[in-house]
C-alpha positions as YAML, in Angstrom:
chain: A
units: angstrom
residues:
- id: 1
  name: UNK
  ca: [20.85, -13.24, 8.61]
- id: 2
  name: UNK
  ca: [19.13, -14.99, 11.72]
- id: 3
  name: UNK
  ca: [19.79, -11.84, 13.77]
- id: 4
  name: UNK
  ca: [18.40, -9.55, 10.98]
- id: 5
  name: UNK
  ca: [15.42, -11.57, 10.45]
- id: 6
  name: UNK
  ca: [14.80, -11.36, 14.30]
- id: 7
  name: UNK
  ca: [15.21, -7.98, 14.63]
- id: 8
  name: UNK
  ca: [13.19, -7.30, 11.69]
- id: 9
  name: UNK
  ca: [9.96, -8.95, 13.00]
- id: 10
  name: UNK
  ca: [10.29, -7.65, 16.50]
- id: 11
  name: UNK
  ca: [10.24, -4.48, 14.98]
- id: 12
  name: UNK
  ca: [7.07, -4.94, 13.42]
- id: 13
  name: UNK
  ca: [5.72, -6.47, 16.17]
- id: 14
  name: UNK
  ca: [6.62, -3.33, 18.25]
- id: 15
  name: UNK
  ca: [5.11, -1.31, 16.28]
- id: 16
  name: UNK
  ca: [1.80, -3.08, 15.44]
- id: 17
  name: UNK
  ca: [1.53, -3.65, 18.93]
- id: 18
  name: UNK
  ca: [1.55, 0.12, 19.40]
- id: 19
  name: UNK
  ca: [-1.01, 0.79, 16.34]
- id: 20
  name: UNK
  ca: [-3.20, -1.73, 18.22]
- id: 21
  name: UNK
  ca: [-3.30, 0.13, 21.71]
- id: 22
  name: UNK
  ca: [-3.76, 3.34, 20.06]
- id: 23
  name: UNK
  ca: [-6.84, 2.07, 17.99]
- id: 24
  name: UNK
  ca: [-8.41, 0.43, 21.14]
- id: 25
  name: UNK
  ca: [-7.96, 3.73, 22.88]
- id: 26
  name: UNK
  ca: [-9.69, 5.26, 19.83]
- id: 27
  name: UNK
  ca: [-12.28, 2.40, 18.79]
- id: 28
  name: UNK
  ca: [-11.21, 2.53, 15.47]
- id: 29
  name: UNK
  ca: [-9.06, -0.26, 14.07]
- id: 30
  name: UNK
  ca: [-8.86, 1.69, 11.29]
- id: 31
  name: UNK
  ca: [-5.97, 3.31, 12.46]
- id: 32
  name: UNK
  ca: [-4.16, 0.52, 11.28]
- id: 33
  name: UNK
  ca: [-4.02, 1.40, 7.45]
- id: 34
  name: UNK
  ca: [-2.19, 4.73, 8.42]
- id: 35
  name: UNK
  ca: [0.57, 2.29, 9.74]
- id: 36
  name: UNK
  ca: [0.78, 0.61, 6.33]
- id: 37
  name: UNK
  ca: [3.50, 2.67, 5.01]
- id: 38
  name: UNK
  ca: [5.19, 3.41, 8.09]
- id: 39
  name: UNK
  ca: [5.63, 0.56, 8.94]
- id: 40
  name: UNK
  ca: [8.05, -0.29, 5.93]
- id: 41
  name: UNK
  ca: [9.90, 2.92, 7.14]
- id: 42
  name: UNK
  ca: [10.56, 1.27, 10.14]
- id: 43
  name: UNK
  ca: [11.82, -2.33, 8.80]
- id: 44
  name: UNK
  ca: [13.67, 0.06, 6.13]
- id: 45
  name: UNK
  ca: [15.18, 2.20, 9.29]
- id: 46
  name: UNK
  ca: [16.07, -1.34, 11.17]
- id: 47
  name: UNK
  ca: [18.00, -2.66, 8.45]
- id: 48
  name: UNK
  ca: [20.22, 0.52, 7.68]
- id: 49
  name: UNK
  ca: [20.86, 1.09, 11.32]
- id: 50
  name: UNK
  ca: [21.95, -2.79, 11.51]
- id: 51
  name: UNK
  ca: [23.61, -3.33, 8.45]
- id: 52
  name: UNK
  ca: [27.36, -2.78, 9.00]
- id: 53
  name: UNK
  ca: [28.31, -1.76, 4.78]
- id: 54
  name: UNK
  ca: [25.11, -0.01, 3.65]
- id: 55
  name: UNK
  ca: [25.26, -0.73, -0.59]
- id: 56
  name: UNK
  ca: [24.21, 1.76, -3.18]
- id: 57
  name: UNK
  ca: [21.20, -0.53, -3.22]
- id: 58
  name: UNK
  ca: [20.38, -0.40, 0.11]
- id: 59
  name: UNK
  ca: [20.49, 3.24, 0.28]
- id: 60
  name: UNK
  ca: [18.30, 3.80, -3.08]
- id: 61
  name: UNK
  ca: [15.60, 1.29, -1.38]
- id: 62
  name: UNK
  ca: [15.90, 3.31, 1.83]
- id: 63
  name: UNK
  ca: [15.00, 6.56, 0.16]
- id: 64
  name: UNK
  ca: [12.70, 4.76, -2.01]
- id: 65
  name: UNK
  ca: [10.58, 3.56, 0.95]
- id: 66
  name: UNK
  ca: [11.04, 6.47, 3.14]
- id: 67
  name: UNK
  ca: [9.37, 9.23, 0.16]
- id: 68
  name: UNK
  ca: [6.87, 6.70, -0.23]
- id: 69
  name: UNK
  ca: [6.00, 5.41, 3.30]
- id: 70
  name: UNK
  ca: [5.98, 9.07, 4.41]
- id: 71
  name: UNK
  ca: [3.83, 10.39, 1.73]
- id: 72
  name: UNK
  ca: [1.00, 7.36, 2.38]
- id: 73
  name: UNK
  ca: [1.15, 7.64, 5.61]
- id: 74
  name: UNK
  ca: [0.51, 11.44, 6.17]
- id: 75
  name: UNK
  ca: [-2.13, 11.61, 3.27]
- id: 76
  name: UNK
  ca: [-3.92, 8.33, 5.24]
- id: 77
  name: UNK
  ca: [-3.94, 10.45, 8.71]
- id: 78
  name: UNK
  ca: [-4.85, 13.56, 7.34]
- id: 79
  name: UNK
  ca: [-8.02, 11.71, 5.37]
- id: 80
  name: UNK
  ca: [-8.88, 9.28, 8.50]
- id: 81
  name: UNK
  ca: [-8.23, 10.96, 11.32]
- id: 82
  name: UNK
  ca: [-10.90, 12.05, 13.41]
- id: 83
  name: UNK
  ca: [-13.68, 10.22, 11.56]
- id: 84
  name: UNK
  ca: [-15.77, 7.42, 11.71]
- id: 85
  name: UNK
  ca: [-14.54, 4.06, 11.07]
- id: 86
  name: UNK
  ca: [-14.12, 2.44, 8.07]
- id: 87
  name: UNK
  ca: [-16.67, 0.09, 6.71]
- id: 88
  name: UNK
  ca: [-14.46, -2.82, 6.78]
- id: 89
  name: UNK
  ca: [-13.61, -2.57, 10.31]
- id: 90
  name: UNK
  ca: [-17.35, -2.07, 11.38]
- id: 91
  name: UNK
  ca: [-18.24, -4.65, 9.41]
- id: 92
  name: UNK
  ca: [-15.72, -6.78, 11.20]
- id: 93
  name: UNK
  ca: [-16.71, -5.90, 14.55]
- id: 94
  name: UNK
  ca: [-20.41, -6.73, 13.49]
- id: 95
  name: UNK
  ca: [-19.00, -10.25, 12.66]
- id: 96
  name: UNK
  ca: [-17.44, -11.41, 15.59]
- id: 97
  name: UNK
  ca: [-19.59, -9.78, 17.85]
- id: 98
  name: UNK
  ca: [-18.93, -10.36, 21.74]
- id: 99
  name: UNK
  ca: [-16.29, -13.35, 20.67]
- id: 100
  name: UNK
  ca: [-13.46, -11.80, 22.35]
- id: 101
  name: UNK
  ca: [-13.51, -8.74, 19.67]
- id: 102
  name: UNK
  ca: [-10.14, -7.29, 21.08]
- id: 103
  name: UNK
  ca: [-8.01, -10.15, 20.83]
- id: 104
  name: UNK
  ca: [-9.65, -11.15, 17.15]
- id: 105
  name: UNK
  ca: [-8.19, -7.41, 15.89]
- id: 106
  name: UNK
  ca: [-4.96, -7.74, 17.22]
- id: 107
  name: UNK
  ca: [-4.27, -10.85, 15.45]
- id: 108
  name: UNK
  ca: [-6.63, -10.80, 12.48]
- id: 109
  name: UNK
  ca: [-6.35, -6.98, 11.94]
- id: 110
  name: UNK
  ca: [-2.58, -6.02, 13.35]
- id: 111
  name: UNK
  ca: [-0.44, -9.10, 13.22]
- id: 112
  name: UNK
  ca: [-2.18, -10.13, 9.77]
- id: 113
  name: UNK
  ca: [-1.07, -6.92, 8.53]
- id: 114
  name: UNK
  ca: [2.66, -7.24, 10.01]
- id: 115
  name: UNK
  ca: [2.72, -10.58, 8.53]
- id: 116
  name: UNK
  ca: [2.53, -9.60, 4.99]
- id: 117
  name: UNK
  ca: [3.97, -6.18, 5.59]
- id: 118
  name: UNK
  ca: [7.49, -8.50, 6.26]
- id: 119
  name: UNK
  ca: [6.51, -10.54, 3.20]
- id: 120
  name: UNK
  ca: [6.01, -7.81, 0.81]
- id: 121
  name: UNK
  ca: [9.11, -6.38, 2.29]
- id: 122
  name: UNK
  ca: [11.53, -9.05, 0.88]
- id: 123
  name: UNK
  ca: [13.65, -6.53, -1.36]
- id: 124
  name: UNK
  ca: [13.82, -4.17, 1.46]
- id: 125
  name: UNK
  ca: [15.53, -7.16, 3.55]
- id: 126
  name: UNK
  ca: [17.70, -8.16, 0.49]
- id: 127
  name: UNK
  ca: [19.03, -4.61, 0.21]
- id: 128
  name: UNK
  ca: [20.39, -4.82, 3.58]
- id: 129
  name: UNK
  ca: [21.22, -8.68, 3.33]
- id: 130
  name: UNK
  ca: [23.10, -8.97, 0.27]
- id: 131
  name: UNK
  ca: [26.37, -7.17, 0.56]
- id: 132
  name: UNK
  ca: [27.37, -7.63, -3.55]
- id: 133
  name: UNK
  ca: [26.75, -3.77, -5.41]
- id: 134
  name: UNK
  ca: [24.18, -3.78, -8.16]
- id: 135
  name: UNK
  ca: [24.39, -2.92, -11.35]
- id: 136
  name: UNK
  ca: [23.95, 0.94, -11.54]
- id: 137
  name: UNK
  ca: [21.79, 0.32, -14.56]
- id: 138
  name: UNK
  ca: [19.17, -1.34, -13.28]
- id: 139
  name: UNK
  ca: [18.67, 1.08, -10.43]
- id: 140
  name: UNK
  ca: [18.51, 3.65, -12.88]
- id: 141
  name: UNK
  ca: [15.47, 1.63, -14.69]
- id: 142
  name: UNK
  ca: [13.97, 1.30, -11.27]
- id: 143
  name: UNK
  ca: [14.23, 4.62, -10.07]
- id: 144
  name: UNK
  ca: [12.47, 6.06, -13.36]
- id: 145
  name: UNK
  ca: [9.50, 3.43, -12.88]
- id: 146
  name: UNK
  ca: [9.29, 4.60, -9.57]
- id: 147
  name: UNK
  ca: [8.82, 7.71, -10.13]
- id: 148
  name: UNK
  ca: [6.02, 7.00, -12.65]
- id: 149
  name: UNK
  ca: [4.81, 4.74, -9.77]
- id: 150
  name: UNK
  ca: [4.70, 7.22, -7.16]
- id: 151
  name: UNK
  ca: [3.04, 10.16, -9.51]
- id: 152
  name: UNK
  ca: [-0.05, 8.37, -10.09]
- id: 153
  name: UNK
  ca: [-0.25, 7.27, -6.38]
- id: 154
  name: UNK
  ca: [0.29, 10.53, -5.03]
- id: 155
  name: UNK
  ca: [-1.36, 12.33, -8.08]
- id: 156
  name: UNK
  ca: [-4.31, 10.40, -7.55]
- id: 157
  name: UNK
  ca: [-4.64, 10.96, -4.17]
- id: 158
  name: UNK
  ca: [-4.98, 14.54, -4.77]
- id: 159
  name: UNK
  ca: [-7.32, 14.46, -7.65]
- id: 160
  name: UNK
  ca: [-9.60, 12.46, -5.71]
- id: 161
  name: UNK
  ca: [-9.57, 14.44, -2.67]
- id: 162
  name: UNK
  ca: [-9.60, 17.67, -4.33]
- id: 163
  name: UNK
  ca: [-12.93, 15.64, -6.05]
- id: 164
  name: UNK
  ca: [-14.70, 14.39, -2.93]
- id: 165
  name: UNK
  ca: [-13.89, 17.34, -0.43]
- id: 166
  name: UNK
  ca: [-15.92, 19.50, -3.48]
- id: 167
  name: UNK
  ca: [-19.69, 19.76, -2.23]
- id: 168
  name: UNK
  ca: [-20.99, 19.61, -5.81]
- id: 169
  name: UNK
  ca: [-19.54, 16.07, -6.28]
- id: 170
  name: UNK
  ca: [-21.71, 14.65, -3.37]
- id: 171
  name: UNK
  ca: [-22.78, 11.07, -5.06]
- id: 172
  name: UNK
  ca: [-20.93, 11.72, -8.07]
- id: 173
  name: UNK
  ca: [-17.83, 9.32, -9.17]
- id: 174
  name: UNK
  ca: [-14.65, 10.26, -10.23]
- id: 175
  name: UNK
  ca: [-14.00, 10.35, -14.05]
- id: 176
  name: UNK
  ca: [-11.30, 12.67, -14.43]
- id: 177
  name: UNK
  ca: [-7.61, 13.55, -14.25]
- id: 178
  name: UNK
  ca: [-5.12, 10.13, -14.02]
- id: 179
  name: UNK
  ca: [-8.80, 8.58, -13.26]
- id: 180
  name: UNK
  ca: [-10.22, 8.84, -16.72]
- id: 181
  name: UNK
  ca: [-7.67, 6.36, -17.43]
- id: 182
  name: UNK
  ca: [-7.47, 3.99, -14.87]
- id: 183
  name: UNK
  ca: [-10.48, 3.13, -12.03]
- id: 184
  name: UNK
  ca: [-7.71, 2.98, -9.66]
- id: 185
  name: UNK
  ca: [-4.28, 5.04, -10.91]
- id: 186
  name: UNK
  ca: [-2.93, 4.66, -7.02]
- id: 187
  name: UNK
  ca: [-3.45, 1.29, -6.27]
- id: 188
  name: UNK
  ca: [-1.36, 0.58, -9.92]
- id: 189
  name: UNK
  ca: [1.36, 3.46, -8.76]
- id: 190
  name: UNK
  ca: [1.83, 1.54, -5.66]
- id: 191
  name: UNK
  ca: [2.39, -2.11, -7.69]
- id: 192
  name: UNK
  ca: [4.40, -0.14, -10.12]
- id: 193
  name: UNK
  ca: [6.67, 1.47, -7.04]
- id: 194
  name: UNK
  ca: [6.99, -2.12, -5.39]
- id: 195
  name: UNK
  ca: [8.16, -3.61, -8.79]
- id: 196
  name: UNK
  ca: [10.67, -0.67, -8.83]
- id: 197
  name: UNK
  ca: [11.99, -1.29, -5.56]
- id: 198
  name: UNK
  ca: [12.51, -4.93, -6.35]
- id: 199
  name: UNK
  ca: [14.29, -3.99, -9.67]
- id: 200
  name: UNK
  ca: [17.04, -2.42, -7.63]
- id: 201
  name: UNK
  ca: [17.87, -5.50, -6.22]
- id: 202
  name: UNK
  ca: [17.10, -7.39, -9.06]
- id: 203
  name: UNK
  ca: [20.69, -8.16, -10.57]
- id: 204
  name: UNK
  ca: [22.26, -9.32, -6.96]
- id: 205
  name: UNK
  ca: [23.03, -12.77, -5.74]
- id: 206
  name: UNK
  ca: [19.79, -14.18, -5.10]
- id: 207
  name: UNK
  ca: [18.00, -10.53, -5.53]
- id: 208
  name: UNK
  ca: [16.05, -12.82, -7.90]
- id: 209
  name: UNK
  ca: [14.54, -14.77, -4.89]
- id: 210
  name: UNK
  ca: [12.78, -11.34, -3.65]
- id: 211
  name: UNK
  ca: [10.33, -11.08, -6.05]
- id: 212
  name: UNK
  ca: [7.78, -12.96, -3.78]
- id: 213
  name: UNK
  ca: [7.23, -8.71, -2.49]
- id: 214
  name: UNK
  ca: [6.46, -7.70, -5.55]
- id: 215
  name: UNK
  ca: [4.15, -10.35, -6.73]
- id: 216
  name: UNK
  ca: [2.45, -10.42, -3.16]
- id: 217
  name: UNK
  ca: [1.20, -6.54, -3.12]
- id: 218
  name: UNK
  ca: [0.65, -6.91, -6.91]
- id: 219
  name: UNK
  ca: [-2.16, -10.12, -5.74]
- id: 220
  name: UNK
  ca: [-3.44, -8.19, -2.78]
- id: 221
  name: UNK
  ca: [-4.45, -4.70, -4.29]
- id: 222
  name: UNK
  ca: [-5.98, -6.91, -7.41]
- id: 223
  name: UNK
  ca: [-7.45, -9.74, -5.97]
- id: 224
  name: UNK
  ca: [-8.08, -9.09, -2.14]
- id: 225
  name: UNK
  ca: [-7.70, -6.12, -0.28]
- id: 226
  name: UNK
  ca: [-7.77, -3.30, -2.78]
- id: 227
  name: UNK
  ca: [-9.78, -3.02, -5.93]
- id: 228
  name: UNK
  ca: [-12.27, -6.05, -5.64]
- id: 229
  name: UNK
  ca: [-13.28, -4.03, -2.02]
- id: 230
  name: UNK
  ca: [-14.05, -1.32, -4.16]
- id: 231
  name: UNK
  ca: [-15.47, -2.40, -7.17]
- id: 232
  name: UNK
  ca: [-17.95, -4.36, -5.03]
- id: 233
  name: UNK
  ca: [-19.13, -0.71, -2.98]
- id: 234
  name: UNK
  ca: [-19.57, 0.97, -6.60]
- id: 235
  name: UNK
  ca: [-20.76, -0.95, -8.30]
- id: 236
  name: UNK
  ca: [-24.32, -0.23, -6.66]
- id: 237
  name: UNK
  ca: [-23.61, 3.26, -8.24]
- id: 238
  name: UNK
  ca: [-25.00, 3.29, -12.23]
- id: 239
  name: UNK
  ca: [-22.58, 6.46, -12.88]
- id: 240
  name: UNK
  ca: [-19.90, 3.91, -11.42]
- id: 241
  name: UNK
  ca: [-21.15, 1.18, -13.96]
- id: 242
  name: UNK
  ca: [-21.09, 3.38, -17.15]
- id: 243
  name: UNK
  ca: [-17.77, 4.44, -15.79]
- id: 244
  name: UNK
  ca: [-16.31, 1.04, -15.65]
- id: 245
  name: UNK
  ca: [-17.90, 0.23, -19.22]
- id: 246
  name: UNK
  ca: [-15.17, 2.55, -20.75]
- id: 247
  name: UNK
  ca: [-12.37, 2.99, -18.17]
- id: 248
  name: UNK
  ca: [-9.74, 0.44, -17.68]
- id: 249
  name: UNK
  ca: [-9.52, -1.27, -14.25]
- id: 250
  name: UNK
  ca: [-5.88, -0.97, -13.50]
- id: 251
  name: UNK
  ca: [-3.34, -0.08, -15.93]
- id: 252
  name: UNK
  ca: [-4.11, 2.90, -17.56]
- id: 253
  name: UNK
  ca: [-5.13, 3.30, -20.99]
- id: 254
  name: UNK
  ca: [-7.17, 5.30, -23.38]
- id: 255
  name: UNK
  ca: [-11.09, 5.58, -22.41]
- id: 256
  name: UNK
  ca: [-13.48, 2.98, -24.86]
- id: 257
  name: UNK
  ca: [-16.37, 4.40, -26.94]
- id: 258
  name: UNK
  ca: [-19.12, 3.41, -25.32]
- id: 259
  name: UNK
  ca: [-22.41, 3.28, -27.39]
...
């Protein structure tokens, strides 16, 4: 387990390391959300090419993370590359300022992120670490909810870009498609995916004990880093405010009559 655990973080830490040089190269620390679901990919690809009896479970997780690491990462390239940085990264820069700006990204920007990414990843290392086979059931249940999951991720991508690269939407919000039920249908297809992915493991020894993953991305894309971030930017919209009146803010459901 020691070894794993080892190998698991140098990993990461390879490959952060990397994302770092290549976004000082390119200004842009940016660059490091396209490594968000790579990077998974690579603890996923770590742990089958280490693990010496691959399970059922460990292959379903594998394949889980691989369609959806590979789908978030290209659609993340293809949106940033090339253009200005985000808003969150400038506004970072403008914040620590000439106090060694460099070294404050690679730890508070690229190692923060590999930090959580191994936290988050805890049923991807209990695939690989618990050698008992699952319960074919519940990896049936999980791979149904993850396919919900990753439709209104991916789906929602789409609509929205389809939406924004549209000249006659400049300065208008988003109200339709998955988005007339939900104010953020990909940031709840990612939680739902992550849940999924934990449910495979769910019914192992100690599977149980990886639901810290789960509940950590669930936190983050509520509380932190996803939809408070962008509630706050829209908010200064009033199409965005009517919108929120009547649209739920996560899960979807049907739109309220506003009077």
């Amino acid at each position: 387990m020691l070894t794993y655990f080892i190998g698991s973080f140098l990993s990461v830490f390879v490959f952060f390391t990397l994302a770092f040089i290549i976004a000082q190269i390119k200004n842009n620390n940016a660059i490091v959300d396209m490594g968000w679901g790579l990077g998974f990919i690579v603890i996923a690809i770590h742990g089958i090419l280490t693990t010496e009896t691959v399970t059922l479970a460990g292959y379903t997780i594998f394949a889980m993370v691989l369609l959806w690491g590979l789908r978030l990462f290209l659609y993340i390239s293809i949106r940033n590359w090339g253009k200005p940085e985000d808003y969150r990264y400038v506004a970072m820069r403008e914040k620590w300022g000439n106090k060694h700006p460099r070294v404050q990204a690679f730890f508070k920007v690229f190692m923060i992120q590999g930090l959580l990414m191994m936290i988050v990843a805890a049923p991807i290392h209990a695939a690989f670490l618990i050698t008992t086979e699952v319960n074919v059931i519940w990896i049936v249940i999980a791979a149904v909810l993850f396919l919900i999951g990753f439709y209104f991720e991916a789906v929602g991508d789409i609509q929205l870009r389809k939406f924004i690269t549209n000249p006659a939407n400049k300065g208008k919000v988003m109200q339709s498609g998955l988005w007339k039920y939900t104010r953020h249908p990909n940031y709840f297809g990612e939680t739902v995916m992550w849940w999924a992915i934990f449910i495979v493991i769910v019914s192992a020894p100690w599977g149980i004990a990886s639901i810290i993953g789960p509940i950590l991305i669930t936190l983050l894309l509520l509380f932190v880093s996803g939809v408070p971030l962008l509630e706050k930017k829209y908010m200064k919209k009033p199409e965005f405010v009517e919108y929120a009146k009547r649209t739920s803010i996560f899960f979807p459901w049907f739109p309220k009559k506003v009077n």
